[in-house]
mmCIF file of C-alpha atoms in Angstrom:
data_model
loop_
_atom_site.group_PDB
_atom_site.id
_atom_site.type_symbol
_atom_site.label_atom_id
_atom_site.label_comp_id
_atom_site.label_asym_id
_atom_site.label_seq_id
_atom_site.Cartn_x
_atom_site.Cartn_y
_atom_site.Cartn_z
ATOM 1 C CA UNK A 1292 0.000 0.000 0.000
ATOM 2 C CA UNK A 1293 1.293 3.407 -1.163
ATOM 3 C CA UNK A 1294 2.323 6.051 2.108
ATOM 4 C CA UNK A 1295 -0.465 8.324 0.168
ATOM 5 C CA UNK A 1296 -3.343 6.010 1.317
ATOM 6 C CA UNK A 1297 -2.459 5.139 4.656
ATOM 7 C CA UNK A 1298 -1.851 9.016 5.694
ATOM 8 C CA UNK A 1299 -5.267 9.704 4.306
ATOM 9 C CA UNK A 1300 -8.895 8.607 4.421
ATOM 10 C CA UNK A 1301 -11.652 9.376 1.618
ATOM 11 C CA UNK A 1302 -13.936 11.742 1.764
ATOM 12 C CA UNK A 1303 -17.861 11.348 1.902
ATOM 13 C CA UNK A 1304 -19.685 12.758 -0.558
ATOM 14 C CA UNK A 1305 -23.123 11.829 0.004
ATOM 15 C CA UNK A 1306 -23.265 8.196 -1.034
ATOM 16 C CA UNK A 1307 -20.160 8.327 -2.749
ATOM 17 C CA UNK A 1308 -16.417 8.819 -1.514
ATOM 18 C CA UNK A 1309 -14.089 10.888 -2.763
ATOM 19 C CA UNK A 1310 -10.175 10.160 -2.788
ATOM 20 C CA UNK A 1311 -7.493 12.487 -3.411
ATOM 21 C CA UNK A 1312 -4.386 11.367 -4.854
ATOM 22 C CA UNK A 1313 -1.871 11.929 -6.757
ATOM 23 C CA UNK A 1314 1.165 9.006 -6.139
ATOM 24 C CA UNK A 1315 -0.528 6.635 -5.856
ATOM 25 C CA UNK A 1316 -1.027 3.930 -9.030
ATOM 26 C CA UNK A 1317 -3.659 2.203 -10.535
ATOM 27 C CA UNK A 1318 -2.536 -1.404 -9.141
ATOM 28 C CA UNK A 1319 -1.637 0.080 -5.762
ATOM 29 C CA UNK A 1320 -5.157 1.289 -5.558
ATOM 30 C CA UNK A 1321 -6.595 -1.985 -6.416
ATOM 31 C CA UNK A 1322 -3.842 -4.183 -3.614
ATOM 32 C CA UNK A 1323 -5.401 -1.610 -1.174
ATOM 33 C CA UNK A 1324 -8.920 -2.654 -2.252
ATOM 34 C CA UNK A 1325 -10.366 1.209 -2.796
ATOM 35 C CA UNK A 1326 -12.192 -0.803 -5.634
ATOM 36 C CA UNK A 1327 -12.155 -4.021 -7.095
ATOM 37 C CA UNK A 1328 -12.674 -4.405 -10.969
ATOM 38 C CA UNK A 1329 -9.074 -5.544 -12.394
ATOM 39 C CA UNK A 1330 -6.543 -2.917 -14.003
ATOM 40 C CA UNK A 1331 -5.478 -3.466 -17.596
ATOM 41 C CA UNK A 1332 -1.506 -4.297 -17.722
ATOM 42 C CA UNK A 1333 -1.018 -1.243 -20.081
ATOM 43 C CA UNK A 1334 -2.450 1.085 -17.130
ATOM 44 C CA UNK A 1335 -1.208 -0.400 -13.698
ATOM 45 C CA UNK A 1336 1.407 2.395 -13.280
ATOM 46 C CA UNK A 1337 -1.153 5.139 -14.072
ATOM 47 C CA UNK A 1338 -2.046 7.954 -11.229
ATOM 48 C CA UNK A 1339 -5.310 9.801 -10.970
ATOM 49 C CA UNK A 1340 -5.756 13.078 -9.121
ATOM 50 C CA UNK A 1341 -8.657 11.647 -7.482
ATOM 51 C CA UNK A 1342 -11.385 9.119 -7.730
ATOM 52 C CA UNK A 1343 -15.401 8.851 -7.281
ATOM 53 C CA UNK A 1344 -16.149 5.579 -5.883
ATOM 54 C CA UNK A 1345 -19.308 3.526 -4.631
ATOM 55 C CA UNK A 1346 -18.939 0.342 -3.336
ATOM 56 C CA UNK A 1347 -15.797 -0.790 -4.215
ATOM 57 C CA UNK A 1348 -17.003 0.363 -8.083
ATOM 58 C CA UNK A 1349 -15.759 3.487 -9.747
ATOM 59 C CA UNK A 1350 -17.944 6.151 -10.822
ATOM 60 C CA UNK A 1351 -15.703 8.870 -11.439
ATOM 61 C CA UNK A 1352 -11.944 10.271 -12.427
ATOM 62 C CA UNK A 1353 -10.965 13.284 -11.131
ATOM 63 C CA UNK A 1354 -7.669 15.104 -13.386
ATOM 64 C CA UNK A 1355 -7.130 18.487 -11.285
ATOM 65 C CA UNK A 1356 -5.497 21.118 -13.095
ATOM 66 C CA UNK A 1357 -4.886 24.755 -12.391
ATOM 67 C CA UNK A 1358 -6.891 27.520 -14.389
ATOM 68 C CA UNK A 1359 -3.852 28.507 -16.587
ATOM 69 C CA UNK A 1360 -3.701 24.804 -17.684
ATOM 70 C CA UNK A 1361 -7.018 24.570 -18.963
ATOM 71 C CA UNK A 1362 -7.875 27.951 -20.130
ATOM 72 C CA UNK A 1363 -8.976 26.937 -23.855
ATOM 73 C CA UNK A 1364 -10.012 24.399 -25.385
ATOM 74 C CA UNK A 1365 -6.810 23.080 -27.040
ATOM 75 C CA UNK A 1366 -5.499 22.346 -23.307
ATOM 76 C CA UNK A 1367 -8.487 20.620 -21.659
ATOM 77 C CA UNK A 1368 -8.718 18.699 -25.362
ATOM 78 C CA UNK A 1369 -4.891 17.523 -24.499
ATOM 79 C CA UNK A 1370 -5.723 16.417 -20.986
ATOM 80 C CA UNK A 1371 -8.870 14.424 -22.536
ATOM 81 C CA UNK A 1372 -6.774 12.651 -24.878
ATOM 82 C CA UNK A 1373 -4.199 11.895 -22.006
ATOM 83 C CA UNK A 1374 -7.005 10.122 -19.836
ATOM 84 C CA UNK A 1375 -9.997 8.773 -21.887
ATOM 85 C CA UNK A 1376 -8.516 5.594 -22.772
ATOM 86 C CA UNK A 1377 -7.704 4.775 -19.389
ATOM 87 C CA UNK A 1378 -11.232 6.122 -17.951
ATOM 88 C CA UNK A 1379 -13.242 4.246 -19.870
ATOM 89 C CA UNK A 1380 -12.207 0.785 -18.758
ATOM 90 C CA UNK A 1381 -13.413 1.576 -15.442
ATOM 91 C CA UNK A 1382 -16.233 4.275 -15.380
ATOM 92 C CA UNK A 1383 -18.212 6.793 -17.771
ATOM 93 C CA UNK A 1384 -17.098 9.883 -16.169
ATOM 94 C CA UNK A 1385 -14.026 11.791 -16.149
ATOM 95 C CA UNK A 1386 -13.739 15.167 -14.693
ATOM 96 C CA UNK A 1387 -11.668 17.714 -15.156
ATOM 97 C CA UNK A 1388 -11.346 20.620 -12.184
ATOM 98 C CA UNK A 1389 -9.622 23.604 -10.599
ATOM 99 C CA UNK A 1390 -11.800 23.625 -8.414
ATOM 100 C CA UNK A 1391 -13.565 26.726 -9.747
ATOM 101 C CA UNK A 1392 -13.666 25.919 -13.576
ATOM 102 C CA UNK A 1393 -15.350 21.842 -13.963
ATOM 103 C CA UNK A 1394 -15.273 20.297 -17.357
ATOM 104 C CA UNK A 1395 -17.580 16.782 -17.403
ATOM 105 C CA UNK A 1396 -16.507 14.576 -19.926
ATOM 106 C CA UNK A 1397 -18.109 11.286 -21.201
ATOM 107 C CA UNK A 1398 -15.205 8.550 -20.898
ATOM 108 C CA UNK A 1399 -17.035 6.437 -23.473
ATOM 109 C CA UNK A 1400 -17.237 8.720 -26.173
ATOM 110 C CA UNK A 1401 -14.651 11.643 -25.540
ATOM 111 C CA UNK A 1402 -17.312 14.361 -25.376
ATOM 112 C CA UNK A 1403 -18.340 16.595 -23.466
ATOM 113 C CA UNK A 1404 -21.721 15.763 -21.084
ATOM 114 C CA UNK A 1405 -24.534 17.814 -21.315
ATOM 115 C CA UNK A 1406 -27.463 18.984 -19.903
ATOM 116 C CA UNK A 1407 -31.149 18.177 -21.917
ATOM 117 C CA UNK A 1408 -31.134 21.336 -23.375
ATOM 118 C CA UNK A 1409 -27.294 20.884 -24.838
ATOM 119 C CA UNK A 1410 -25.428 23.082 -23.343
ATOM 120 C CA UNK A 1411 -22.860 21.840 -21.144
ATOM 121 C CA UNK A 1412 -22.441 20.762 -17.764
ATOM 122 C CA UNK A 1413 -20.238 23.376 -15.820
ATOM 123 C CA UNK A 1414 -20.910 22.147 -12.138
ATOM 124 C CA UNK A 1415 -17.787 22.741 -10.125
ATOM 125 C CA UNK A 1416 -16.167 20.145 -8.578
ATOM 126 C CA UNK A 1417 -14.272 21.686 -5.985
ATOM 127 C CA UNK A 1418 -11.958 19.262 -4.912
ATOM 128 C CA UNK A 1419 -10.712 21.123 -1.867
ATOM 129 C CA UNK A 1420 -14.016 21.733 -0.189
ATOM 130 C CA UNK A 1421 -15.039 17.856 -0.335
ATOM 131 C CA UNK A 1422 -11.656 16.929 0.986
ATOM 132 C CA UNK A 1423 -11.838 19.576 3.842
ATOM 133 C CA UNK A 1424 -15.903 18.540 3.991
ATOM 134 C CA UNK A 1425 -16.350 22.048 3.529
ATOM 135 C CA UNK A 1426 -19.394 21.946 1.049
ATOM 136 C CA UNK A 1427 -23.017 22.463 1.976
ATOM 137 C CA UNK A 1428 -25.218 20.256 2.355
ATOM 138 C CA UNK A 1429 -27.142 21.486 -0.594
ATOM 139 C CA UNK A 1430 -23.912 21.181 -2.497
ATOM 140 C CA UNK A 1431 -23.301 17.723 -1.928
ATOM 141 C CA UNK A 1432 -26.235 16.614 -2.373
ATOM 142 C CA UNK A 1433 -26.473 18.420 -5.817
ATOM 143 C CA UNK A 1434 -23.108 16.954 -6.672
ATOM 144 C CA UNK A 1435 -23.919 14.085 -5.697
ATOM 145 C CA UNK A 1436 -27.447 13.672 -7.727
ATOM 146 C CA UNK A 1437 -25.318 15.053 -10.670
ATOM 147 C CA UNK A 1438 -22.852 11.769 -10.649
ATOM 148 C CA UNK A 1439 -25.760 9.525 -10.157
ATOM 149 C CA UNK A 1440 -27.578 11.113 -13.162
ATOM 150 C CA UNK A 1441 -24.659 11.568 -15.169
ATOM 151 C CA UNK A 1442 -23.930 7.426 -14.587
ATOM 152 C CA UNK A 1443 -27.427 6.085 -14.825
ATOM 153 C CA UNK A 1444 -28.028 8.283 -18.585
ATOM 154 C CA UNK A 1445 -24.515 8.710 -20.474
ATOM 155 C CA UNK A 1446 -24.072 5.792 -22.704
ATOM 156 C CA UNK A 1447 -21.554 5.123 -25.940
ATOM 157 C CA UNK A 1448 -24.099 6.761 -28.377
ATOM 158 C CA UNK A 1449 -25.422 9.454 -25.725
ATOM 159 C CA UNK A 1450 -23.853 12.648 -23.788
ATOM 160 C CA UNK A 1451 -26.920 14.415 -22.981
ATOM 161 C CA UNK A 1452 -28.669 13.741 -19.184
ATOM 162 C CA UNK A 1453 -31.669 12.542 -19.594
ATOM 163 C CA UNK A 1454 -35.134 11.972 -17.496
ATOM 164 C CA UNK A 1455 -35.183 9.333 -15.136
ATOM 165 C CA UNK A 1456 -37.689 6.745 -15.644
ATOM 166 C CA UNK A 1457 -39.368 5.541 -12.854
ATOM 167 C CA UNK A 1458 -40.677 1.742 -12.940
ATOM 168 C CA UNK A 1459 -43.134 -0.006 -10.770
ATOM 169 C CA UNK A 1460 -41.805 -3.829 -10.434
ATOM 170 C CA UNK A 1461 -44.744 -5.013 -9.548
ATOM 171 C CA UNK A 1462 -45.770 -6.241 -12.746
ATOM 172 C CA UNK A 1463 -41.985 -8.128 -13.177
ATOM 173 C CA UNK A 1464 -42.238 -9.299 -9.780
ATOM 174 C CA UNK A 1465 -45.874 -11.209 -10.062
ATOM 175 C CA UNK A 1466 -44.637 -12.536 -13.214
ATOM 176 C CA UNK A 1467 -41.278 -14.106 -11.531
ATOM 177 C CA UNK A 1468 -43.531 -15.203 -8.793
ATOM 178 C CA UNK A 1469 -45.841 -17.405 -11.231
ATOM 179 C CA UNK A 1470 -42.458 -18.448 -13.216
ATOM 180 C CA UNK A 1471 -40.560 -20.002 -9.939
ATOM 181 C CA UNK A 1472 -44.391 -21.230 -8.718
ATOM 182 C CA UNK A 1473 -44.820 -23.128 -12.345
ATOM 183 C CA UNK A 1474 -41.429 -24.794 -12.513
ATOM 184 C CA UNK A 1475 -40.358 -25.599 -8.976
ATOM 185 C CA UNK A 1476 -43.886 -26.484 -7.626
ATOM 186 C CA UNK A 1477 -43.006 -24.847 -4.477
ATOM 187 C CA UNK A 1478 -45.453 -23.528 -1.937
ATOM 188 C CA UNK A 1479 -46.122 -19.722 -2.336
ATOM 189 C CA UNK A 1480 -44.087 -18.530 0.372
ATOM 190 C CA UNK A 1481 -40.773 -19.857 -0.985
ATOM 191 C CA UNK A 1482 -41.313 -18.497 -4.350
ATOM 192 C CA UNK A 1483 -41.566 -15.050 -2.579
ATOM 193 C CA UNK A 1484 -38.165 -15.755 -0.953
ATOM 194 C CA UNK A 1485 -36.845 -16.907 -4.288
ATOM 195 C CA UNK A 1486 -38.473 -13.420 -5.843
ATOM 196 C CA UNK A 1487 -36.745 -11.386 -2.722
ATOM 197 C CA UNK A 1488 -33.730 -12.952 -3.411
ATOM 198 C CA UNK A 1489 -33.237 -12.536 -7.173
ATOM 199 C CA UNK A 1490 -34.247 -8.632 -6.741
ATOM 200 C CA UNK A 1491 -31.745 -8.018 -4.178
ATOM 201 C CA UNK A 1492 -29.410 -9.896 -6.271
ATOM 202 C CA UNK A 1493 -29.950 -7.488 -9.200
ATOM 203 C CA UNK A 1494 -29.821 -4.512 -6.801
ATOM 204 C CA UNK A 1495 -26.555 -5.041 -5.655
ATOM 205 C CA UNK A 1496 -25.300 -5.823 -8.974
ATOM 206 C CA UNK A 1497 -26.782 -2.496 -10.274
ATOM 207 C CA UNK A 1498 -25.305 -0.203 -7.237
ATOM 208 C CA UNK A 1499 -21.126 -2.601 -8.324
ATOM 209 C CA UNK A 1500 -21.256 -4.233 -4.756
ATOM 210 C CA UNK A 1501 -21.298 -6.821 -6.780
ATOM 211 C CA UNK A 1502 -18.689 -7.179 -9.502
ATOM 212 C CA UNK A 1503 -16.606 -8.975 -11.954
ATOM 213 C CA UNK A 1504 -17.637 -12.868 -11.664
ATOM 214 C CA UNK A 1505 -20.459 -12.130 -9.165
ATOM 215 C CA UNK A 1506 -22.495 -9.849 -11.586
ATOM 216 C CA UNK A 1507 -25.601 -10.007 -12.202
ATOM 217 C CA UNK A 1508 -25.399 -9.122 -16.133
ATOM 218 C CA UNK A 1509 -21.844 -11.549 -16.265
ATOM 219 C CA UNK A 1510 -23.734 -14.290 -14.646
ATOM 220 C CA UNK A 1511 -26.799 -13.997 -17.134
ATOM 221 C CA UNK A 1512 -24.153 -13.753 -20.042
ATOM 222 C CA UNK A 1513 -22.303 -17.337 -18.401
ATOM 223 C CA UNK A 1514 -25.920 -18.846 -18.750
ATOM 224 C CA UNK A 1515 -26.403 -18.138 -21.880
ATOM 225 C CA UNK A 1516 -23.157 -19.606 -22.892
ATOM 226 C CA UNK A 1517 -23.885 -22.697 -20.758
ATOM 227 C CA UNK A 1518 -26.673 -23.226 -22.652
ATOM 228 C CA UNK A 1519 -25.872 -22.438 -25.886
ATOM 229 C CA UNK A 1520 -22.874 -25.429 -25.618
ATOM 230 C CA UNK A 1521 -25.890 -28.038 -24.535
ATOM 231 C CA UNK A 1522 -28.038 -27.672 -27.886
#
């Protein structure tokens, strides 16, 4: 573990935590378990500024830079280029900050991220003030709602934030119910703990408590491939 990690803990920011960095690698980060997806070969000696993370997933780079080194476009273009292709195999969301200038980028496409209306998100991310725990609670929150949005909308094809869409599961859940009653012949109450289970299951997946071989979406994919060699 690097001397940077053990001098220092992270930083809350609402559901998220917030490390600052610096000399610390890539690899070092992931011996010291701040999150738990493996590190490409090529990037193991890499060091962010800082990093957004949520249960051992991460949801956010953090590059910071001082206002003369990202004054124009040409600079924060360079510091883009420098990054994405190390960003993306982790998260969606790289940040660039002085902590009173914030430029969002989308890891997965290079591009800006922008609000519905197009123009561009200029949040600041001021570094400093979640470190120090500084920021109001309005702020953090606000921040904080930002990241989830920002994760839960940007895609490979899409900068733009979009709308949440809000889904009632009770229709999925009364048809897993009938599913697990059908094939296992089991008395009602077990297929509700069955139903419980496989919902939590997908949860946890969704919020990267769960990763790698213990995915949700990886072990649907296994299934499929299980299957596919029994035809």
């Amino acid at each position: 573990m690097s001397e940077e990690l053990l001098q220092q803990s992270p930083s809350r920011l609402g559901r998220f935590l917030y490390y600052k960095l610096g000399a610390s690698t890539l690899g070092q980060l992931k011996d010291a378990n701040v999150f738990h997806v493996s590190v490409p070969e090529f990037h193991i000696r890499r060091k962010p500024d800082g990093l957004v993370t949520l249960g051992g997933t991460i949801k956010a780079f953090v590059e910071y830079k001082e206002d003369k080194w990202i004054r124009n476009e040409t600079q924060v273009k360079k510091i883009i280029d420098e990054w994405i292709n190390v960003v993306k195999c982790f998260c969606k969301i790289l940040i660039i900050s002085s902590g009173s200038r914030t430029f969002w980028v989308n890891a997965k496409t290079g591009d800006y991220i922008t609000y519905s209306d197009g123009r561009k998100i200029s949040d600041v991310f001021d570094t400093k003030a979640i470190q120090d725990q500084s920021l109001s609670i309005e702020e953090e929150i606000r921040i904080e709602q930002l990241i989830s949005c920002i994760d839960d909308t940007v895609t490979q094809t899409n900068d733009q934030l979009r709308e949440r869409v809000v889904m009632n599961p009770l229709p999925l859940a009364e048809k897993m119910w009938q599913v697990i009653w059908v094939q296992t012949g089991k008395i009602p109450e077990k297929c509700l703990y069955n139903v419980v289970e496989l919902f939590v299951f997908k949860f946890l997946s969704d919020l990267g408590v769960l990763s790698d071989l213990n995915n949700f979406n990886r072990i649907l994919q296994t299934k499929k491939i299980i299957a596919l060699k029994n035809l």
